[in-house]
XYZ file of C-alpha atoms in Angstrom:
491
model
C 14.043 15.570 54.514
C 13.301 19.242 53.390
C 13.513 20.454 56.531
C 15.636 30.975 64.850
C 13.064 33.385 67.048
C 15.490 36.677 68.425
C 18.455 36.859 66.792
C 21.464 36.835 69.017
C 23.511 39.849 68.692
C 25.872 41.829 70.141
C 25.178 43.819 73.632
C 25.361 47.009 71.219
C 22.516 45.797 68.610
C 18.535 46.787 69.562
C 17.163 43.430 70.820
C 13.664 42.701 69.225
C 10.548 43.216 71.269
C 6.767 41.978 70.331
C 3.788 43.338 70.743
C 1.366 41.458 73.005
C -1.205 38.746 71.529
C -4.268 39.795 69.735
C -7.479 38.534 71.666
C -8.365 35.704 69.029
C -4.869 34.450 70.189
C -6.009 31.806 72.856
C -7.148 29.458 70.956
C -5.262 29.689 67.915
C -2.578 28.570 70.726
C -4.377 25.896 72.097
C -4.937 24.445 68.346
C -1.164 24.922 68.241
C -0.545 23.389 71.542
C -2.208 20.330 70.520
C -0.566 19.956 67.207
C 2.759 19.870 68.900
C 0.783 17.142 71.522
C -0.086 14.804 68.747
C 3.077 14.810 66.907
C 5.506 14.323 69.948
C 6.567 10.853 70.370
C 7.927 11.091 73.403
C 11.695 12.055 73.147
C 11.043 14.319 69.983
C 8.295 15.831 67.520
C 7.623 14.166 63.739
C 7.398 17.467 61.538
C 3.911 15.420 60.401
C 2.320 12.068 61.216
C 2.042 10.686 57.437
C 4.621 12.102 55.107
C 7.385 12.594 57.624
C 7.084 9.802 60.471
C 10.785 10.709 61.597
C 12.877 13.857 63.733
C 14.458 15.981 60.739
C 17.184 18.533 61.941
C 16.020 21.953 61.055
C 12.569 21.223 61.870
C 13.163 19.850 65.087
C 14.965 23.422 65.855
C 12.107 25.736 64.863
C 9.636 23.230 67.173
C 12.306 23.867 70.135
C 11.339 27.185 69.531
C 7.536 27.016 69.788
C 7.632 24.636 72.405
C 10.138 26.822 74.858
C 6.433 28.593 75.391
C 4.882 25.676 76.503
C 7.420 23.249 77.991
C 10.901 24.168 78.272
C 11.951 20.535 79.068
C 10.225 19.556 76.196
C 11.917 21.961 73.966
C 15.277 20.717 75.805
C 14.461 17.381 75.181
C 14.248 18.031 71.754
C 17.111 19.367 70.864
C 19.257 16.902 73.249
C 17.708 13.984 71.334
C 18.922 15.375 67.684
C 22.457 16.230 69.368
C 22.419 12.384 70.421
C 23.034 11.422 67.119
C 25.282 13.285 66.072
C 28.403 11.876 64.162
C 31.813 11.942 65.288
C 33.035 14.454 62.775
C 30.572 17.174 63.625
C 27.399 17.005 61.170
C 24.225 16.927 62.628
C 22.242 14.236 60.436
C 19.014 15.618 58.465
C 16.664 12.332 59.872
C 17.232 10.664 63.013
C 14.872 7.671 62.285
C 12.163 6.311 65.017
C 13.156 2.099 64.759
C 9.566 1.741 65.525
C 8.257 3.247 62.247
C 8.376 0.498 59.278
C 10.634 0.957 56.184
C 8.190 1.697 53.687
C 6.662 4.586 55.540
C 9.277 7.137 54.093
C 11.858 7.028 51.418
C 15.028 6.999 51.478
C 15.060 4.604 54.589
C 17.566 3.639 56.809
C 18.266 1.018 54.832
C 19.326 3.469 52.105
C 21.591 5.369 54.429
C 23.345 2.644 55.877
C 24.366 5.435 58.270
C 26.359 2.329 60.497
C 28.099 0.972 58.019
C 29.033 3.612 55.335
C 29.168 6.363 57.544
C 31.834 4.808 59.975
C 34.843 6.421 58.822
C 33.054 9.531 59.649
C 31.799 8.394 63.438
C 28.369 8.059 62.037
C 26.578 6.474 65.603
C 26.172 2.353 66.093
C 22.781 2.987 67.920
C 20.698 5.027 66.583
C 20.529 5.280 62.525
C 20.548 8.354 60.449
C 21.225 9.923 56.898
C 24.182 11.069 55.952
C 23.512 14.683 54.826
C 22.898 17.889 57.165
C 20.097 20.821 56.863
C 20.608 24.229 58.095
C 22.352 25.142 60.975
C 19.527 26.638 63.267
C 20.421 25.052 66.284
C 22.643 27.037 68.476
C 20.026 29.777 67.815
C 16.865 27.352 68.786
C 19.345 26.360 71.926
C 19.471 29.701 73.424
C 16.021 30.944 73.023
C 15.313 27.427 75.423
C 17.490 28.245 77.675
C 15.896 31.798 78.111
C 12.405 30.764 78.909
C 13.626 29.035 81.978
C 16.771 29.576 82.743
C 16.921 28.186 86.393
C 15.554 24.516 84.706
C 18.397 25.290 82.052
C 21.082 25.549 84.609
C 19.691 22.748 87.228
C 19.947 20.420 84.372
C 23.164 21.977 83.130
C 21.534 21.648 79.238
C 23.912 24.855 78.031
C 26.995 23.126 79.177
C 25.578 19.364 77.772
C 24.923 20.713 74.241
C 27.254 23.556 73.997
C 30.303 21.256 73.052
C 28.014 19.462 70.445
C 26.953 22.815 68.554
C 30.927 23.634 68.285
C 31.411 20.686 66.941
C 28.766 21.065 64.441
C 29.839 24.402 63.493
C 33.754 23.315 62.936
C 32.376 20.493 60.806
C 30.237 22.575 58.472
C 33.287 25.919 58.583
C 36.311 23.433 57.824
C 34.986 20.138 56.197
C 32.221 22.182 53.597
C 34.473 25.100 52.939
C 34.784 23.438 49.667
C 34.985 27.003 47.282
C 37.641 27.679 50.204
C 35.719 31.250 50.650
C 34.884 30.710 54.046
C 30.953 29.791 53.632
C 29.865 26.346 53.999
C 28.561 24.289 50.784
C 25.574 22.076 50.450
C 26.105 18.722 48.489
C 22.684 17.902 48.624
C 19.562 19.989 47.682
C 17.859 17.972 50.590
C 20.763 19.785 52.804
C 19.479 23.369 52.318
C 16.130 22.011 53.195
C 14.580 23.747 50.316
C 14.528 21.112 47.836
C 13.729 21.658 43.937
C 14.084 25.096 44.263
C 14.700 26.547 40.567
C 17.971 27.364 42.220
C 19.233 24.199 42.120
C 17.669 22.874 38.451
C 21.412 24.537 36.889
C 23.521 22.189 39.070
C 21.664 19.098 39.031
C 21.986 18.970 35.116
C 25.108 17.223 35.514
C 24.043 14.617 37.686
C 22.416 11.873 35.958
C 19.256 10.540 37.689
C 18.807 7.145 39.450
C 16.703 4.439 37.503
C 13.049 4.838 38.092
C 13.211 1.432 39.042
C 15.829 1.476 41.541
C 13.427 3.743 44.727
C 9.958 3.888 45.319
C 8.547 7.199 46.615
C 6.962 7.035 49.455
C 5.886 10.737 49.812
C 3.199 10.066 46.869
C 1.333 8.091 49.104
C 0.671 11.312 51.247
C 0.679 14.327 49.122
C -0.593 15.039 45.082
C 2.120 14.613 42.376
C 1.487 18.130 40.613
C 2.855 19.299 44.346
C 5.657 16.944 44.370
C 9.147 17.229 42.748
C 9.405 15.268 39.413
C 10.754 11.901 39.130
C 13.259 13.408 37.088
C 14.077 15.520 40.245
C 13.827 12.623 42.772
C 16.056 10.259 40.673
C 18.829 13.561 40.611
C 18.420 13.419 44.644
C 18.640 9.868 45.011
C 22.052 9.483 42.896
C 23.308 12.460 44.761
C 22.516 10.220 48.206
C 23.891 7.039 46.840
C 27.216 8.798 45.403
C 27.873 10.394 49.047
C 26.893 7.093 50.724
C 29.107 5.041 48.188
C 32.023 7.774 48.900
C 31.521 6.796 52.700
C 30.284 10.033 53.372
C 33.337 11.940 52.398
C 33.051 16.095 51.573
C 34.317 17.245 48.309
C 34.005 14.520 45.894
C 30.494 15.000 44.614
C 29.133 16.563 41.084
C 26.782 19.504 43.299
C 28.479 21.699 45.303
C 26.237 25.122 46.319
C 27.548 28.334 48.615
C 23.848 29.189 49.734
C 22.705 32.732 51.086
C 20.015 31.013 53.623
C 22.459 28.526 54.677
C 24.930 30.745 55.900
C 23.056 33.025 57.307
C 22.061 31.059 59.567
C 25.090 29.910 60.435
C 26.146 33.417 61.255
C 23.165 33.829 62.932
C 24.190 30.877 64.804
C 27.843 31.714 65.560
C 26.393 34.710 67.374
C 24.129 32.578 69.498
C 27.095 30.610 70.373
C 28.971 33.773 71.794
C 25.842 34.266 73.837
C 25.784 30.707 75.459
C 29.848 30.940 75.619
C 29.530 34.213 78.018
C 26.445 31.974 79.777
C 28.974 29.314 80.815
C 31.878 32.345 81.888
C 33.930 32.816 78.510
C 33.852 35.948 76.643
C 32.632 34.983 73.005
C 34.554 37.820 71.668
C 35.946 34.895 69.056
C 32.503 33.727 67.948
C 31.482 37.277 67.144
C 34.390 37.928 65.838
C 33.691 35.139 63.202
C 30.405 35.762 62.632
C 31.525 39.064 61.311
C 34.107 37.544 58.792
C 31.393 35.331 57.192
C 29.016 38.283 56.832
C 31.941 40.117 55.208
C 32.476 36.750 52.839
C 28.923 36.484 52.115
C 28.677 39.786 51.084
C 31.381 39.073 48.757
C 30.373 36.110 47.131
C 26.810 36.423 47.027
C 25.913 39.708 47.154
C 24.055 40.929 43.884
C 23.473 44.434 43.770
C 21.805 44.769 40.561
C 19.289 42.335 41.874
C 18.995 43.624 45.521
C 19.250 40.492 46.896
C 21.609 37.262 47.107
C 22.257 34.489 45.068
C 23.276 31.087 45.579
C 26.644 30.450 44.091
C 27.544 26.926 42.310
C 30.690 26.172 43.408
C 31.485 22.889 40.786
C 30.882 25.647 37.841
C 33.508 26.299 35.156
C 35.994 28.944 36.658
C 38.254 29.178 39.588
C 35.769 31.109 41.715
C 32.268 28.632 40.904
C 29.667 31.152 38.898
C 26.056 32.682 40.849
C 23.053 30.792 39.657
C 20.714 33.492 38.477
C 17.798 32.695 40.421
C 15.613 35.157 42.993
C 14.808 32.709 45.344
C 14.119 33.208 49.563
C 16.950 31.508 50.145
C 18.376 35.161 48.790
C 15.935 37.106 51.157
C 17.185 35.500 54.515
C 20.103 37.359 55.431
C 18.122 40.313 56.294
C 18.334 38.261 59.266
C 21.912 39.229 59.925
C 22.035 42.679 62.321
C 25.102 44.096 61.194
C 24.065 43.922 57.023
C 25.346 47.631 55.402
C 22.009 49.800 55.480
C 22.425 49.881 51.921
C 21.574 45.817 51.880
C 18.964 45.971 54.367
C 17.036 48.731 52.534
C 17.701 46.536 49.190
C 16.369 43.270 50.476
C 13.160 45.218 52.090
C 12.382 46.635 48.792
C 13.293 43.377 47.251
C 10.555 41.448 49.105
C 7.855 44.149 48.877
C 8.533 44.719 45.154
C 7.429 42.540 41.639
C 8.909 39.917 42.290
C 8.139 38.614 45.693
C 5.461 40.652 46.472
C 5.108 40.769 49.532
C 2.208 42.815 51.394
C 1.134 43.281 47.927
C 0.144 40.457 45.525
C 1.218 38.102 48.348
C 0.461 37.828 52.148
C 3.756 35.269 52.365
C 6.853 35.379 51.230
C 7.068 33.040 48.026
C 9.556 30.389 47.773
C 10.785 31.889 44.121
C 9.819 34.657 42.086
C 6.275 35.806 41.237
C 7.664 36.469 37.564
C 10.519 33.652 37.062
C 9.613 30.868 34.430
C 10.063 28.135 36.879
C 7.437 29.215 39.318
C 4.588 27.135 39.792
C 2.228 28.843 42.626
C 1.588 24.816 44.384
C 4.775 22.754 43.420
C 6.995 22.636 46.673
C 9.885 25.109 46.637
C 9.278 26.170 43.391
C 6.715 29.257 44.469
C 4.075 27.991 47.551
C 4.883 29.786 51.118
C 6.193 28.662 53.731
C 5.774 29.413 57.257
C 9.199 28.635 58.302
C 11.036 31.264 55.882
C 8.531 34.026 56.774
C 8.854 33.711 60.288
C 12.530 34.208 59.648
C 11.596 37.379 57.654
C 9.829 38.502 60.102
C 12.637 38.605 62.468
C 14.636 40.321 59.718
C 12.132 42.974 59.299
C 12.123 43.569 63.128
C 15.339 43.472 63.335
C 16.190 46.161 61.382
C 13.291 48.440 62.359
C 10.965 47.948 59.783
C 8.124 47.381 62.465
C 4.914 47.832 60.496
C 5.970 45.635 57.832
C 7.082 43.211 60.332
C 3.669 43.667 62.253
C 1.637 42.857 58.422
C 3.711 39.894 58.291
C 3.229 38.556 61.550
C -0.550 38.865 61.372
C -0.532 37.181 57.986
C 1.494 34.037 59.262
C -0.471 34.061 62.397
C -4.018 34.285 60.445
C -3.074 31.794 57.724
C -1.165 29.249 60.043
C -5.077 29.253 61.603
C -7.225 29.505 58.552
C -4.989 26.172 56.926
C -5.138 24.535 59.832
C -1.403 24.665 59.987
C -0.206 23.210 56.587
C 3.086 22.725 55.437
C 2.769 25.042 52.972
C 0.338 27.460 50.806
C -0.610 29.123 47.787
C 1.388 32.072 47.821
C -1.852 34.547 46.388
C -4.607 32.376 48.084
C -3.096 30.985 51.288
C -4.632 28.102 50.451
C -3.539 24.916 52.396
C -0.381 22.651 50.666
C 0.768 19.294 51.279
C 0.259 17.802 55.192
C -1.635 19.698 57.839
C -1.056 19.652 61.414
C 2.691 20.444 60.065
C 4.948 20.738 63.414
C 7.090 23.875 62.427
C 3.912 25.746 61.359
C 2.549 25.043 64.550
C 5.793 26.212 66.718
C 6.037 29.182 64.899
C 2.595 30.482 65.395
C 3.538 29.906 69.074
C 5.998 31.727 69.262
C 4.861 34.884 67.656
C 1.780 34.754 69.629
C 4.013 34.917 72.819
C 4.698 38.384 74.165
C 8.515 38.501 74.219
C 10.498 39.892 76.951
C 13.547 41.484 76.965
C 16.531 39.139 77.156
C 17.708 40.169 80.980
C 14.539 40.016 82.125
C 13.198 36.774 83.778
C 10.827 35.128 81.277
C 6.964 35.253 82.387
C 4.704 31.934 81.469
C 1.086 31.179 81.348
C -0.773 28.537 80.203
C -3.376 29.926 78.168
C -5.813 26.775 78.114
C -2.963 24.493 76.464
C -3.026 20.941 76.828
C -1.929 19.180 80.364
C 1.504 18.631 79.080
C 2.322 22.590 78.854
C 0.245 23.837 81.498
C 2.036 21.657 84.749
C 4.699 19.737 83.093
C 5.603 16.666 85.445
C 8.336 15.700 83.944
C 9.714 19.245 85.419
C 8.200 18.742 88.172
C 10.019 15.065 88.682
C 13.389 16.603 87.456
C 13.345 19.679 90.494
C 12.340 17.478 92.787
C 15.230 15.027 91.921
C 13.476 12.482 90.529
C 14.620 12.507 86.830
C 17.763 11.660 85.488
């Protein structure tokens, strides 16, 4: 449920180049490889056997990502099997769910959503059921990095042209329908949408939302991971009323008591809109709009999240007294993730870098990852979800930032540091942020793409990508199913 990789940029903006594996890196990728192997299901990849037995949105983008190196028509796959459900008005749903897997392996279930039935108004899809709510819009961005690491499979197939009308569609949902502080930026109505889930960002908002009966849901992610790592029940009842409110409200945006303008959120959807323009001039049009877009939002971000005196951003809550919502004074990552963006002021780039390397982050310091909240805030809790372990996901997206923006020997630190403890916790979920000891499930699917793909020498973007296979398992190394589709034999 709590669930991009080069950015795409303008022709004008420095394109981001790695350096080549270190020697250890073989089998570190073959361990990776066959993560991916054992948690692919044949049309998609479970973030984690146990505690999530379903595709989830975001993470099913950052896999595409890692397993572009290995299979592209995997990595197509993929992301073509999320886009099949996706609802008539646009949103991408946070949990496709596998029919196979029994009801009581994960709550909320699909009999919770009632995705058919309550989401109809919004064209929630008759065959395949979902949740209602979204998670961060990584997607066009996963979709072009595929394309580019075989381009020639990409076009036979025609997979740019297939999904390209689907990402619009998901990007006019989340610009016009969650505009809901009518700034621009989308809003979350779910903490489960910003994929980082009882963050002390959102502990403010969720005051006024009173909390399902314990009775009423049974938690099905205590049968797979320690309590003192879990949100509260106090939390989970908050996020279940949330769910059932929407659901009730067949789905409908604006309605609910949380409402949240978050920096991570929409950076990635900037980062997004950019990719966008780059598959838009892949099919023959010019993108200039896209871009052009992309630029507003930075500008609006800027200007409603922006906190100077903090040197980073801050999540804004929207349903606060005041005609303009009030920022939630809370250094979280979430506020770190925009250095993503490659047309940030200097001013902001140089804040956020000393932001993440200073007190209260401490990164390359006290800290080898980027924490989830601060070192020194009174909510953090060095093991308890979002509320202070690491994650790979949001340090790998760092790590691009950092690049981007020419900071390569910090960027170099925290590559070998994701790379080394990715390996050392067997690819967990999540870690200690001092100790990089191993959190929640191992064998975690984004953990495992990500170490991919920074242990893949990038090329530049015109150049024709170069693949080996490195000892990976069968499936990577001579992929059939490619083999079946060239020589016409696959659908």
């Amino acid at each position: 449920m709590d669930r991009s990789a080069q950015l795409t940029v303008p022709a004008t903006t420095r394109d981001i180049a790695y350096d080549p594996p270190p020697p250890a890196a073989a089998s570190l990728r073959v361990r990776a490889a066959r993560v991916l192997e054992a948690n692919w299901t044949g049309t998609s990849t479970v973030p984690s056997r146990g505690l999530y037995p379903h595709q989830w949105s975001w993470d099913s983008a950052f896999i595409a990502i890692g397993l572009r190196h290995l299979s592209p028509l995997r990595a197509q796959t993929e992301l073509e099997t999320l886009l099949g459900a996706q609802w008539g008005d646009g949103r991408i749903p946070h949990i496709v769910f596998n029919p196979s897997v029994p009801l009581d392996a994960y709550f909320p279930s699909p009999d919770f959503w009632r995705s058919s039935t309550a989401g109809r108004s919004a064209g929630a899809p008759r065959t395949v059921q979902t949740s209602g709510i979204v998670q961060p819009p990584v997607h066009a961005l996963a979709a072009w990095l595929v394309h580019r690491a075989d381009p020639g499979l990409s076009r036979a197939r025609g997979f740019l042209s297939r999904v390209h009308p689907r990402l619009a569609a998901w990007h006019r949902y989340l610009l016009h329908r969650r505009d809901l502080g009518g700034s621009g930026l989308a809003s979350v109505v779910h903490p489960w949408e910003q994929g980082m889930d009882n963050s002390p960002c959102w502990d403010a908002p969720l005051r006024r939302v009173p909390p399902a009966p314990a009775r009423s849901f049974r938690r099905a992610d205590l049968d797979h991971g320690a309590p003192e790592d879990r949100p509260t029940d106090l939390d989970y009842g908050r996020y279940v009323r949330l769910a059932a409110d929407y659901r009730d409200g067949g789905y409908a945006d604006g309605a609910g008591d949380f409402a949240v303008e978050d920096p991570a959120f929409n950076a990635l959807l900037i980062a997004s809109e950019h990719a966008l323009a780059r598959i838009a001039r892949e099919l023959g049009a010019t993108g200039t709009a896209r871009h052009a877009r992309a630029e507003r939002l930075t500008a609006a971000l800027i200007e409603r999240l922006w906190d100077p005196a903090r040197g980073m951003f801050l999540c804004r809550d929207v349903r606060a007294d005041g005609p303009a919502g009030e920022p939630i004074p809370e250094r979280s990552v979430c506020g770190l993730v925009p250095l993503l963006l490659p047309t940030l002021p200097r001013d902001i780039t140089a804040a956020l870098v000393r932001t993440a390397h200073g007190p209260h982050f401490g990164l390359g310091e006290s800290t080898r990852l980027a924490p989830s909240y601060d070192l020194l805030g009174e909510a953090f809790d060095p093991h308890r979800y979002w509320r202070g372990p690491a994650w790979f996901n949001t340090s790998w997206l760092l790590e691009r930032g950092l690049r981007t923006h020419g900071e390569r020997e910090r960027a170099d630190a925290l590559r070998r540091a994701v790379l080394e403890l990715a390996d050392a916790s067997d690819f967990a979920e999540y870690v200690d942020p001092y100790t990089g000891g191993a959190c929640g499930a191992t064998g975690f699917g984004w953990t495992a793409a990500l170490a991919l793909d920074l242990l893949h020498d990038e090329h530049d973007e015109h150049d024709e990508p170069v693949r080996d296979t490195g000892g990976v398992p069968e499936f990577a190394v001579e992929d059939l199913a490619v083999k079946e589709y060239k020589g016409g034999n696959r659908g």
